[in-house]
Amino acid sequence: MDYFELVDKAYKEHNLAKGEVMRLLEPKGVEEEAYLFKKADQLRHECVGDCVHLRGLIEFSSHCRRNCKYCGLRRDNVSLERYRLSPEDIVKIAHNAALLGYKTIVLQSGEDEFYTADVMAYIIKEIKKIADVAITLCIGERSYEEYKIMKEAGADRYLLKFETANPGHYREMHPDMSYKDRIDCLMALKDLGYEVGSGDIVGLPGQTVEHLAEDIMLLKELDVEMAGIGPFIPHHSTPFRDEARGTLEMTLRMVAITRLMLPYANIPATTAVGTIHPQGRQKALMAGANVVMPNVMPPEYRPRYEIYPSKICIGEKPSHCRLCIEGIIRSLGREVGQDYGSYRGR
Ligand code: 5AD
Ligand code: SF4
Ligand code: FES
């Protein structure tokens, strides 16, 4: 089977073996790659349509108890000035985002135990009282009981990237964490009825093409409702400061193959891919992605949530990003989704 036939097989069956995914990750030439993107874009159109769903991102705390080697929020980074928003401020920012037309709010933070499940439950309930939005949590590893409290409070979705599906590589990236815990958390979230998002980072130090194929196989096995794939960007205050960033090309191939394997998944054009290339988000939206997650934080906090440097939108106001992203979406002949943009594959 040549490259084109393999793309056709993925487009029809959504069920490649790991070795086949590896072959798709290493195209022979520009025509092969263009064909991969074209078929992913076609399947995106057929399965999830032309609406691009916006998720308003609230980065409510930059405190983190973890020490992921790649991340600027890691606890050993003492040069970062940390902040924590009060529940009242979080609710206010969510309300503003709803007024700007967001139908999903993502509450994201480092792993910050200040926000207990009960505090999160309070925030979720307050937001739902005043805004007609779906709520996605992205706050890391918690117990089954805590996930349950937050689900019962009204949380709809949960993002927890596995970051790398290879257990050995996972250990190298997260010396004090356990791969098994990560998978257990994802299973707990599924069990509780969350729409679950996971994903990886493309171009992490020590990563191979086989690892990337394993990432896609795990996304498929978990049957995730959302798949987040972004390039690694080195941060000056981490052990990976001198490592190379992930490439646009490999990130786009990962997005495209993930679309072919998970036709109905919600796949964001990540802020990270927009950071490594001025047209990065546009290109991802043309290679299988159907979601964008604009920042809705007031500009004064943005520089302090420095997961990686040179993040786009760092000085912009929420209203500016909202208009900017609508312009981008329309320029691609697509439309802004007006509903919650929930998973429709089952
Ligand atoms: N480059 C790219 N993405 C990163 N993340 C953390 N650090 C980096 C980095 N240096 C991603 C992780 C995490 C998400 C919030 O940010 O995948 O899940
Ligand atoms: Fe903390 Fe998440 Fe960064 Fe890891 S990736 S250090 S858990 S914020
Ligand atoms: Fe923030 Fe374009 S989305 S400036």
Short mmCIF file of C-alpha atoms and ligand atoms in Angstrom, two decimals:
data_model
loop_
_atom_site.label_atom_id
_atom_site.label_comp_id
_atom_site.label_asym_id
_atom_site.label_seq_id
_atom_site.Cartn_x
_atom_site.Cartn_y
_atom_site.Cartn_z
CA MET A 1 0.00 0.00 0.00
CA ASP A 2 1.45 3.41 -0.90
CA TYR A 3 1.07 6.53 1.23
CA PHE A 4 -2.07 7.74 -0.57
CA GLU A 5 -3.78 4.37 -0.19
CA LEU A 6 -2.91 4.34 3.48
CA VAL A 7 -4.50 7.77 3.92
CA ASP A 8 -7.59 6.48 2.10
CA LYS A 9 -7.72 3.48 4.41
CA ALA A 10 -7.55 5.73 7.47
CA TYR A 11 -10.23 7.98 5.98
CA LYS A 12 -12.57 5.01 5.44
CA GLU A 13 -11.84 2.79 8.43
CA HIS A 14 -10.48 5.07 11.20
CA ASN A 15 -8.59 2.13 12.54
CA LEU A 16 -4.93 1.91 11.58
CA ALA A 17 -2.33 -0.22 13.34
CA LYS A 18 0.56 1.50 15.11
CA GLY A 19 3.00 0.72 12.29
CA GLU A 20 0.63 2.30 9.77
CA VAL A 21 0.29 5.43 11.91
CA MET A 22 4.08 5.63 12.00
CA ARG A 23 4.17 5.51 8.20
CA LEU A 24 1.65 8.35 7.98
CA LEU A 25 3.77 10.41 10.37
CA GLU A 26 6.69 10.25 7.93
CA PRO A 27 5.40 11.25 4.49
CA LYS A 28 7.63 10.82 1.48
CA GLY A 29 6.97 14.28 -0.04
CA VAL A 30 4.84 17.42 -0.18
CA GLU A 31 2.06 15.82 -2.23
CA GLU A 32 1.67 13.01 0.25
CA GLU A 33 1.48 15.45 3.13
CA ALA A 34 -1.00 17.70 1.31
CA TYR A 35 -3.20 14.66 0.67
CA LEU A 36 -3.16 13.73 4.36
CA PHE A 37 -4.32 17.22 5.32
CA LYS A 38 -6.94 17.29 2.57
CA LYS A 39 -8.55 14.02 3.66
CA ALA A 40 -8.47 15.03 7.32
CA ASP A 41 -10.14 18.33 6.42
CA GLN A 42 -12.75 16.48 4.37
CA LEU A 43 -13.55 14.10 7.22
CA ARG A 44 -13.75 17.02 9.65
CA HIS A 45 -16.29 18.65 7.33
CA GLU A 46 -18.34 15.45 7.01
CA CYS A 47 -18.35 14.44 10.68
CA VAL A 48 -18.25 17.61 12.78
CA GLY A 49 -19.18 20.23 10.19
CA ASP A 50 -17.92 23.69 9.38
CA CYS A 51 -18.62 25.34 12.73
CA VAL A 52 -15.58 26.09 14.83
CA HIS A 53 -16.41 25.92 18.52
CA LEU A 54 -14.91 28.51 20.84
CA ARG A 55 -13.94 27.73 24.40
CA GLY A 56 -13.16 30.68 26.65
CA LEU A 57 -10.07 29.83 28.67
CA ILE A 58 -9.76 31.07 32.27
CA GLU A 59 -6.29 30.47 33.71
CA PHE A 60 -7.34 30.98 37.32
CA SER A 61 -4.23 29.89 39.22
CA SER A 62 -0.60 29.53 38.22
CA HIS A 63 0.34 27.63 41.38
CA CYS A 64 1.34 24.02 40.74
CA ARG A 65 2.48 21.22 43.03
CA ARG A 66 3.92 19.25 40.09
CA ASN A 67 7.29 19.45 38.45
CA CYS A 68 6.77 18.41 34.80
CA LYS A 69 10.15 18.95 33.18
CA TYR A 70 8.79 20.86 30.17
CA CYS A 71 6.46 23.31 31.91
CA GLY A 72 7.10 26.86 33.08
CA LEU A 73 4.58 26.49 35.92
CA ARG A 74 6.57 23.62 37.51
CA ARG A 75 7.10 24.09 41.25
CA ASP A 76 10.89 24.41 40.96
CA ASN A 77 10.52 27.53 38.84
CA VAL A 78 10.93 30.07 41.62
CA SER A 79 11.35 32.96 39.16
CA LEU A 80 7.64 32.89 38.29
CA GLU A 81 5.41 35.34 40.12
CA ARG A 82 2.34 33.24 40.94
CA TYR A 83 -1.28 34.30 41.29
CA ARG A 84 -4.54 32.81 42.44
CA LEU A 85 -7.97 34.26 41.61
CA SER A 86 -10.80 34.36 44.13
CA PRO A 87 -13.93 32.37 43.31
CA GLU A 88 -15.78 35.67 42.91
CA ASP A 89 -13.27 36.92 40.32
CA ILE A 90 -13.41 33.63 38.44
CA VAL A 91 -17.20 33.84 38.24
CA LYS A 92 -16.96 37.44 37.06
CA ILE A 93 -14.52 36.54 34.28
CA ALA A 94 -16.75 33.63 33.24
CA HIS A 95 -19.73 35.96 33.12
CA ASN A 96 -17.84 38.39 30.89
CA ALA A 97 -16.85 35.53 28.60
CA ALA A 98 -20.50 34.47 28.30
CA LEU A 99 -21.39 38.06 27.40
CA LEU A 100 -18.81 37.88 24.62
CA GLY A 101 -20.70 34.86 23.28
CA TYR A 102 -18.69 31.95 24.63
CA LYS A 103 -20.80 28.83 25.15
CA THR A 104 -18.05 26.87 26.88
CA ILE A 105 -15.81 28.03 29.71
CA VAL A 106 -12.60 26.17 30.45
CA LEU A 107 -11.38 26.51 34.02
CA GLN A 108 -7.66 25.76 33.93
CA SER A 109 -4.92 25.94 36.55
CA GLY A 110 -1.79 24.27 37.74
CA GLU A 111 -2.39 21.52 40.28
CA ASP A 112 -3.38 23.85 43.08
CA GLU A 113 -4.86 22.25 46.19
CA PHE A 114 -6.13 25.63 47.39
CA TYR A 115 -9.16 24.93 45.18
CA THR A 116 -10.74 21.93 46.87
CA ALA A 117 -13.51 20.01 45.12
CA ASP A 118 -16.00 21.96 47.25
CA VAL A 119 -14.52 25.30 46.20
CA MET A 120 -14.62 24.20 42.56
CA ALA A 121 -18.21 23.00 43.03
CA TYR A 122 -19.15 26.43 44.36
CA ILE A 123 -17.51 28.16 41.38
CA ILE A 124 -19.19 25.80 38.89
CA LYS A 125 -22.63 26.34 40.42
CA GLU A 126 -22.25 30.12 40.57
CA ILE A 127 -21.19 30.28 36.92
CA LYS A 128 -24.11 28.08 35.84
CA LYS A 129 -26.56 30.29 37.77
CA ILE A 130 -25.69 33.35 35.71
CA ALA A 131 -24.40 32.02 32.39
CA ASP A 132 -25.72 29.52 29.86
CA VAL A 133 -22.43 27.72 29.29
CA ALA A 134 -20.88 24.28 29.35
CA ILE A 135 -17.98 23.98 31.80
CA THR A 136 -14.73 22.18 31.14
CA LEU A 137 -12.26 21.59 33.96
CA CYS A 138 -8.52 21.33 33.42
CA ILE A 139 -7.04 21.15 36.91
CA GLY A 140 -5.06 17.93 36.92
CA GLU A 141 -5.16 14.74 38.94
CA ARG A 142 -7.76 14.41 41.70
CA SER A 143 -9.47 11.53 43.46
CA TYR A 144 -12.58 9.80 42.12
CA GLU A 145 -14.58 11.39 44.95
CA GLU A 146 -13.41 14.89 44.03
CA TYR A 147 -14.16 14.36 40.34
CA LYS A 148 -17.60 13.16 41.42
CA ILE A 149 -18.33 16.25 43.55
CA MET A 150 -17.38 18.54 40.66
CA LYS A 151 -19.43 16.53 38.15
CA GLU A 152 -22.48 16.67 40.38
CA ALA A 153 -21.98 20.42 40.73
CA GLY A 154 -22.44 20.69 36.97
CA ALA A 155 -19.04 20.29 35.32
CA ASP A 156 -19.54 18.84 31.85
CA ARG A 157 -16.08 18.05 30.53
CA TYR A 158 -12.55 17.43 31.73
CA LEU A 159 -9.21 17.89 30.02
CA LEU A 160 -6.32 15.79 31.26
CA LYS A 161 -3.60 15.24 28.70
CA PHE A 162 -1.55 12.08 29.14
CA GLU A 163 1.25 14.14 27.49
CA THR A 164 3.02 10.97 26.29
CA ALA A 165 1.54 7.47 26.04
CA ASN A 166 4.85 5.70 26.50
CA PRO A 167 5.30 4.76 30.19
CA GLY A 168 9.11 5.01 30.09
CA HIS A 169 9.02 8.37 28.38
CA TYR A 170 6.30 9.49 30.80
CA ARG A 171 8.61 8.74 33.71
CA GLU A 172 11.41 10.77 32.13
CA MET A 173 9.11 13.77 31.70
CA HIS A 174 7.47 13.46 35.15
CA PRO A 175 9.93 11.93 37.63
CA ASP A 176 7.54 12.23 40.57
CA MET A 177 4.35 11.15 38.84
CA SER A 178 2.87 7.82 37.82
CA TYR A 179 1.62 6.83 34.39
CA LYS A 180 -0.85 4.48 36.01
CA ASP A 181 -2.35 7.29 38.10
CA ARG A 182 -2.79 9.31 34.94
CA ILE A 183 -4.68 6.53 33.16
CA ASP A 184 -6.71 5.77 36.30
CA CYS A 185 -7.80 9.42 36.42
CA LEU A 186 -8.88 9.29 32.78
CA MET A 187 -10.88 6.11 33.46
CA ALA A 188 -12.51 7.69 36.52
CA LEU A 189 -13.53 10.73 34.48
CA LYS A 190 -15.03 8.49 31.77
CA ASP A 191 -16.85 6.46 34.39
CA LEU A 192 -18.36 9.59 35.93
CA GLY A 193 -19.78 10.68 32.58
CA TYR A 194 -17.52 13.59 31.81
CA GLU A 195 -16.75 14.30 28.18
CA VAL A 196 -13.05 13.54 28.36
CA GLY A 197 -10.23 15.29 26.59
CA SER A 198 -6.65 14.11 26.50
CA GLY A 199 -3.64 14.48 24.27
CA ASP A 200 0.07 14.94 23.99
CA ILE A 201 2.92 17.35 23.32
CA VAL A 202 4.68 17.00 19.99
CA GLY A 203 8.47 17.23 20.00
CA LEU A 204 9.16 16.57 23.67
CA PRO A 205 12.83 15.74 24.32
CA GLY A 206 13.41 12.00 23.95
CA GLN A 207 10.27 11.48 21.90
CA THR A 208 10.34 9.20 18.85
CA VAL A 209 7.91 8.76 15.95
CA GLU A 210 6.91 5.48 17.58
CA HIS A 211 5.95 7.37 20.75
CA LEU A 212 3.77 9.72 18.69
CA ALA A 213 2.05 6.75 17.07
CA GLU A 214 1.49 5.32 20.56
CA ASP A 215 -0.12 8.63 21.55
CA ILE A 216 -2.61 8.32 18.70
CA MET A 217 -3.29 4.66 19.53
CA LEU A 218 -4.02 5.63 23.15
CA LEU A 219 -6.36 8.45 22.12
CA LYS A 220 -8.20 5.87 20.02
CA GLU A 221 -8.24 3.27 22.79
CA LEU A 222 -9.56 5.79 25.32
CA ASP A 223 -12.07 6.89 22.68
CA VAL A 224 -11.68 10.47 23.85
CA GLU A 225 -14.25 13.11 23.07
CA MET A 226 -11.51 15.76 22.71
CA ALA A 227 -7.91 15.47 21.57
CA GLY A 228 -5.45 18.28 22.29
CA ILE A 229 -2.18 18.20 20.37
CA GLY A 230 0.36 21.00 20.56
CA PRO A 231 4.06 21.48 19.89
CA PHE A 232 6.65 21.53 22.66
CA ILE A 233 8.05 25.03 23.25
CA PRO A 234 11.13 25.20 25.49
CA HIS A 235 10.92 27.39 28.57
CA HIS A 236 14.04 29.17 29.85
CA SER A 237 13.36 28.28 33.49
CA THR A 238 13.04 24.51 33.00
CA PRO A 239 15.52 21.64 32.51
CA PHE A 240 14.53 21.65 28.82
CA ARG A 241 15.62 25.25 28.19
CA ASP A 242 18.15 24.25 25.49
CA GLU A 243 16.01 21.66 23.72
CA ALA A 244 14.49 22.14 20.27
CA ARG A 245 10.84 23.06 19.90
CA GLY A 246 8.33 20.75 18.24
CA THR A 247 7.78 21.37 14.55
CA LEU A 248 4.72 22.76 12.84
CA GLU A 249 4.80 19.95 10.28
CA MET A 250 4.78 17.10 12.78
CA THR A 251 2.09 18.83 14.87
CA LEU A 252 -0.15 19.22 11.82
CA ARG A 253 0.36 15.58 10.83
CA MET A 254 -0.57 14.52 14.36
CA VAL A 255 -3.75 16.64 14.17
CA ALA A 256 -4.65 15.22 10.76
CA ILE A 257 -4.07 11.57 11.68
CA THR A 258 -5.98 12.04 14.95
CA ARG A 259 -8.93 13.35 12.95
CA LEU A 260 -8.78 10.33 10.63
CA MET A 261 -8.67 7.95 13.60
CA LEU A 262 -11.30 9.78 15.71
CA PRO A 263 -13.72 11.28 13.18
CA TYR A 264 -16.09 12.89 15.70
CA ALA A 265 -13.58 14.17 18.24
CA ASN A 266 -13.35 17.84 19.11
CA ILE A 267 -9.81 18.82 18.19
CA PRO A 268 -8.45 22.26 19.07
CA ALA A 269 -6.11 24.35 16.98
CA THR A 270 -3.93 25.01 20.03
CA THR A 271 -2.48 28.27 21.25
CA ALA A 272 0.92 26.55 21.15
CA VAL A 273 0.66 25.85 17.42
CA GLY A 274 -0.34 29.50 16.96
CA THR A 275 2.76 30.47 18.92
CA ILE A 276 5.29 28.57 16.78
CA HIS A 277 3.85 29.87 13.49
CA PRO A 278 1.76 32.99 12.70
CA GLN A 279 -0.61 30.84 10.63
CA GLY A 280 -0.39 27.85 12.95
CA ARG A 281 -3.97 27.85 14.14
CA GLN A 282 -5.28 28.46 10.63
CA LYS A 283 -3.24 25.55 9.30
CA ALA A 284 -4.46 23.26 12.09
CA LEU A 285 -8.07 24.26 11.33
CA MET A 286 -7.40 23.21 7.71
CA ALA A 287 -5.88 19.88 8.77
CA GLY A 288 -8.63 18.43 10.94
CA ALA A 289 -9.10 20.79 13.89
CA ASN A 290 -12.55 22.25 14.74
CA VAL A 291 -12.09 24.08 18.06
CA VAL A 292 -10.21 27.17 19.30
CA MET A 293 -9.66 28.10 22.92
CA PRO A 294 -9.12 31.86 23.17
CA ASN A 295 -7.91 33.31 26.43
CA VAL A 296 -10.54 35.29 28.34
CA MET A 297 -8.27 36.44 31.16
CA PRO A 298 -7.74 40.15 31.81
CA PRO A 299 -4.38 41.07 30.20
CA GLU A 300 -2.65 41.79 33.52
CA TYR A 301 -2.59 38.09 34.46
CA ARG A 302 -1.60 36.64 31.11
CA PRO A 303 2.19 37.05 31.29
CA ARG A 304 2.22 35.24 34.62
CA TYR A 305 0.63 32.05 33.27
CA GLU A 306 3.79 31.23 31.40
CA ILE A 307 3.61 27.52 30.59
CA TYR A 308 5.91 28.33 27.67
CA PRO A 309 7.34 31.67 26.44
CA SER A 310 6.19 34.00 23.62
CA LYS A 311 2.56 32.89 23.94
CA ILE A 312 0.26 34.71 21.54
CA CYS A 313 -2.44 37.09 22.82
CA ILE A 314 -0.32 37.95 25.84
CA GLY A 315 -1.30 41.65 25.92
CA GLU A 316 -4.77 41.40 24.42
CA LYS A 317 -8.13 41.97 26.01
CA PRO A 318 -10.78 39.22 25.88
CA SER A 319 -12.92 41.30 23.51
CA HIS A 320 -9.97 41.70 21.13
CA CYS A 321 -9.27 37.96 20.98
CA ARG A 322 -12.95 37.23 20.48
CA LEU A 323 -13.10 39.45 17.38
CA CYS A 324 -9.69 38.33 16.14
CA ILE A 325 -10.61 34.68 16.24
CA GLU A 326 -13.94 35.24 14.53
CA GLY A 327 -12.05 36.98 11.72
CA ILE A 328 -9.69 34.04 11.40
CA ILE A 329 -12.56 31.54 11.30
CA ARG A 330 -14.49 33.52 8.68
CA SER A 331 -11.38 34.00 6.56
CA LEU A 332 -11.24 30.20 6.27
CA GLY A 333 -14.87 30.04 5.09
CA ARG A 334 -15.97 28.57 8.40
CA GLU A 335 -18.40 29.79 11.05
CA VAL A 336 -18.37 30.29 14.80
CA GLY A 337 -20.42 27.56 16.50
CA GLN A 338 -23.43 28.96 18.35
CA ASP A 339 -24.18 25.96 20.58
CA TYR A 340 -22.18 24.19 23.30
CA GLY A 341 -20.21 22.25 20.74
CA SER A 342 -20.63 19.00 22.63
CA TYR A 343 -19.41 15.66 21.34
CA ARG A 344 -21.80 14.14 18.81
CA GLY A 345 -20.16 10.84 18.00
CA ARG A 346 -22.41 8.60 20.13
N1 5AD B 1 5.29 23.48 25.53
C1 5AD B 1 4.08 23.11 25.04
N2 5AD B 1 3.05 22.71 25.80
C2 5AD B 1 3.25 22.65 27.14
N3 5AD B 1 2.42 22.30 28.15
C3 5AD B 1 3.12 22.41 29.30
N4 5AD B 1 4.36 22.84 29.05
C4 5AD B 1 4.47 23.00 27.71
C5 5AD B 1 5.53 23.42 26.85
N5 5AD B 1 6.71 23.78 27.31
C6 5AD B 1 1.04 21.86 27.96
C7 5AD B 1 0.74 20.53 28.62
C8 5AD B 1 -0.42 20.82 29.53
C9 5AD B 1 -1.01 22.08 28.93
C10 5AD B 1 -1.81 22.90 29.88
O1 5AD B 1 0.15 22.79 28.52
O2 5AD B 1 0.33 19.62 27.61
O3 5AD B 1 -1.35 19.78 29.56
FE1 SF4 B 2 1.77 21.74 36.63
FE2 SF4 B 2 0.35 21.08 34.43
FE3 SF4 B 2 2.65 22.47 34.21
FE4 SF4 B 2 2.72 19.88 34.94
S1 SF4 B 2 1.98 20.70 32.93
S2 SF4 B 2 3.88 21.57 35.92
S3 SF4 B 2 0.86 19.70 36.19
S4 SF4 B 2 0.77 23.18 35.18
FE1 FES B 3 -5.94 36.67 20.76
FE2 FES B 3 -5.91 36.78 17.98
S1 FES B 3 -6.93 35.34 19.30
S2 FES B 3 -5.08 38.23 19.45
#
